[in-house]
Amino acid sequence: LCCALITLTTTFAQTVSGTITGTVLDASGSSIAGAKVTLVNERNSDERTGTSNSNGYFQFVAVPPGLYTIKIEAQGFRTLERRNNTLTASEQLSVGNLALTVGQVTESVTTVAEGAVVETESAANSALITANQIEQISTKGRDVVDLLRLVPGVAYGDDIDGLGTGGTGFGTVTPNVGGTRNTFNTFAVDGVPGNDLGSPNINSGTVNLDAIGEVKVELNNYRAESGRNAGAIVKVITKSGTNQYHGSGYWYKRHEGWNAQNFFNNLNKLRKPNYRFLTLGATIGGPVVIPKLYNPSQKKLFFFYSFEGAQTQTPQAIRTVTVPTALERAGDFSQSYNTNSAATNATNKLWIRDPLLSGTCNQTYTAAAPATAENTVACFPNFRIPANRISAATQGLFSVFPLPNALDRVITLGNYNYNFQESVKVPKTNHLVRVDYKLSDKDSFYVKGSKWYADNNGFAVGAGGANWGLVRSHYTFRDDALTANWVRLFSPRLVNEAQVGLRHSTEIGRADTQADLDRITKVKTGFNIPQLFPQFNPLGLLPQTNFGIANNANITYDGRYPSRGADTFITFDNNTTYTLASHTIKAGVYVERLRNYEGAQGTFSGNFNFSRDVNNPLDTNWAYANALLGNFTSYVESTTRPSTEGRATTVEMYGQDVWKASRRLTVEIGMRVARYTNWIQAHEQASAFALERYDRSKAPRLYEPTLVNGARRARDPISGQILPVTFIGLIVPNSGNLTNGMVTQADPNFPDSFVNQPGPRFEPRIGFGYNLLGNGKTALRGGFGVFHNTRPGGGIWRNLTLNPPTQFNPTFFYGNYDTLRAQSGTANFSPSNVVGFQRDGKTPVIYNWTLGIQQDLGFKTLLSVSYNGSRSNFLLQSRNLNLVPYGAQFLPANIDPTITGNRPLPDNFFRPYPGYGNITYNEYASSSNYHALQVQANRRFSKGLQYGLAYTWSKTMDLTDTDGGGVAVYAPTRIWNYGKAGFDQKHNFVFNYTWDVPKVGRRIAKDNKLVKGVFDGWQLSGTTALVSGRPAGITFSTTDGQNITGGGDGARVVILKPAVLDEKKEGTNSNGTLGTVQWLDKSAFGRPALGDRGNAPKDVFRLPGVHNWDMSLFKNFPFFSEKTKLQFRWEIYNLFNHTQFNAVNTAAQFDAAGAQISEGFGRVTSARNPRVMQGSLRLTF
């Protein structure tokens, strides 16, 4: 039957229509067969009819979400009308047993449904966000993603400040749900996925709240009719017109003057940043009528339109960075000190080494080992670099950096000297229009179009430059969507639903003005160092930089800058439901075609790394001094700048049967089959590293270091040719195959996506709902399902166009500007960093299960308690196949003979796969598991007081949190990587409520309008959140730069005792000003010994959690009529202005003796928003 129906028709992956069922009985409880059942949509008067079967059972399938009246007529019985039955998206709504009383059909009995109904005929673990919650539970940014926190199993995130800009410029980052990666979520608007194609964890299909009717979240164990991705499915249902005219107009405002000051703004003596939001919007909907000519019954044609526009200035987090001081720019380091300490004494000074001198010059000296004439012989005298040795090019480069403005080392600990906070301007608009047309008694049709536009203007915008203030940019994003839906009622037993969806989004990133662009160009700054391939940098932008200093302000750009991109999303689906006795059968196909264009990219302007490196013979002990001399640790530049355009196709089929096995038992069984392509790059520009194609005998050789008359030079180990020092580590021309092991899309023996085309993926689903006591008040529900994640983000495959032979990235090590000039225009390549894929990789799969009980507690409250578990296999992770093993850098054969101190050669000389640098190998080998107790208690669809409680007690364990996340190569992953997921929150409690305050004015003075106007019409709503912090690990560095492990996956700290302090107290600085808070016990951590990996897990402690109260007060005024209401709202977020820290300094630093010396280690470094308030006026009719 399943296969037959699949061939008969097609269906939609994210079906939003539902089913209404019930049983007709007489007063004795016997079934009434042949009763006429009429279903009436209370909002547009649409009617459907059916009859009860021999068991008295009736059902209506493919019913749109809405409010319905059920009318039952049978000969010899009074007519029964049950009103106010609320059907939500994809719901199997059972209205239970409906008993008729003896009498005439012309007599009627009317009842009104109130409160949520126990789901006795569904196994799905889901949650609902109702229209009332959307309207009354205030969300600061008016973004529906914020409301998902009201659902159990959803990770709690920070507030979203503005619609469609939650963490990005092109949409809102969605939360992790049910212990899965957030890239596995499907965020569908009226059935059409709104996920960004490059980053599927982001919802780009933005819709304003006033256009949304409800939100259904299918957490797990959903039916076979739902699929596409393996995670949660969020179904956003937009509003439609009704047979009455309804509309609204609204105004929202926020201003920094209404807000409290952030803890760290106070600490850093920063004023409140501009925080200004002005939002205007309106909606209108109703019937389309031409009096006496068209649709006089107001049952045929309906419309709905929504507009929202906002002018916003969103404050960004305080950026604390390190920039070169005025003295340092002139070569004077006499006032430069080490990081992680407030000290400015002799033992904390930075000693600058002169690379031209031989002898000793340590970076720092201690009281136990003080500086002497003998051990500072190689230092620059007086900590000053002579003016004739300073590079004018670097001074031009330094001119883009601001001068320091944070000079109090008691606060900064030397970890930054400049703080900066901006407010990004983001004007944005959202339009949505929907038209519903009742073509005939059997045909319904709607078309919906939407447009979203946002223009981000500032330093911290998408696809721009470094966020500390490098270049002010515009980042514009536009998303257009069109949906057409047709439902055909062939008979009461056979219904078909077809839908076509189209989404197209574009992004453009550019400098704000020509003057902004000029300040980062070589010409305007005087940076005259030539490039290898200047044709790919037509704007002449400065090279990117990395200084390797704590919080250093680097010069960075998006690799596509100025950027241009586009996504296209086409879906087709069709939905057929057939009712056969006690079986409801569905089947079909979902088809989508995707295009993800990300523009041209590469390291087009070059990248200088000036970081300190003890293996670099030109190192001065400090990055800024390296740069002033023109000495670099490495320089890299791309040979090309290819564009990327990924394409993919998915076809999914399913069949399912919902079987009413008895009056009390409903069984769901189904099978979904997915067939898809991985991302394939257009124009055959992609390539990948294939292990089976690599031939070690064809590896090219490298120029090795040698000494010529005491000077360090490069030498061809075969011919003996001597070249300048900058050739060390470069590939000897014509010595081997530069693309050894690489395969291209043109290779007929390799798939275009470099991963074997997956065959059909079968996803069985089974579940049950059991009316435990037979009274519809208690239900036992459970099930099991298999879910595949067929659509990973396009970003991982996008990197394949940056592989050889399409693009090389020559890298020069341990060089100087002058020697780099000699390379200009040449093409001496270094070993490339490449990306590969596991060819026989499997599709990520999740097995999840649930068992729970749902109970009507009375007081219109529904309680759901369930155990939910899942196991995820074949998740995408990455390993660096070319990482040198532990101890390799200590071996005598790998020591550089031209440098004193037993320093190793660069890793490229002894990697496992010679001829390459890092080899990022993406493989389908990761796993995770999730176990949770989830509790929901809801009182909804009622008047007076409504509330919802969501509590989750859970544990998520994994190896890595994200697609392509890195794992250990040599250390056991079960020890090195396995632990609590970075998004794990052990306890997550969120309570929401809406209370219509009793109208006491009428009791005080029934006929006094003034008294009633003051005391009546008040509402109170809010949320309370108590949430555990997320896990975090510890990193470390050493002052002596000792190589502890000699390669491998590195080392971690040694845990000596519990890390988190029992009492965390706010300190006070010596001058009486506000101090910081210590979260970790510094003495709990030790430095690993030479050769020791340490014993710290990846999840050492939990970050601070959430303790937050939001509250809103509404006052409603009648406006000309009882049906028109003017509402004033005052919304308060973080009502008690409770300081809620959210980040901790996790970077320990040890001296040579093993003492932890970082004063800032373990301190909290940022806090969530302080109290924020918003005012609003709304007019509704």
XYZ file of C-alpha atoms in Angstrom, residues 245 422 658 836 1012:
5
model
C -11.827 42.711 8.686
C 29.954 50.774 18.385
C -2.278 6.259 11.268
C 39.641 16.177 1.420
C -13.201 51.845 34.714
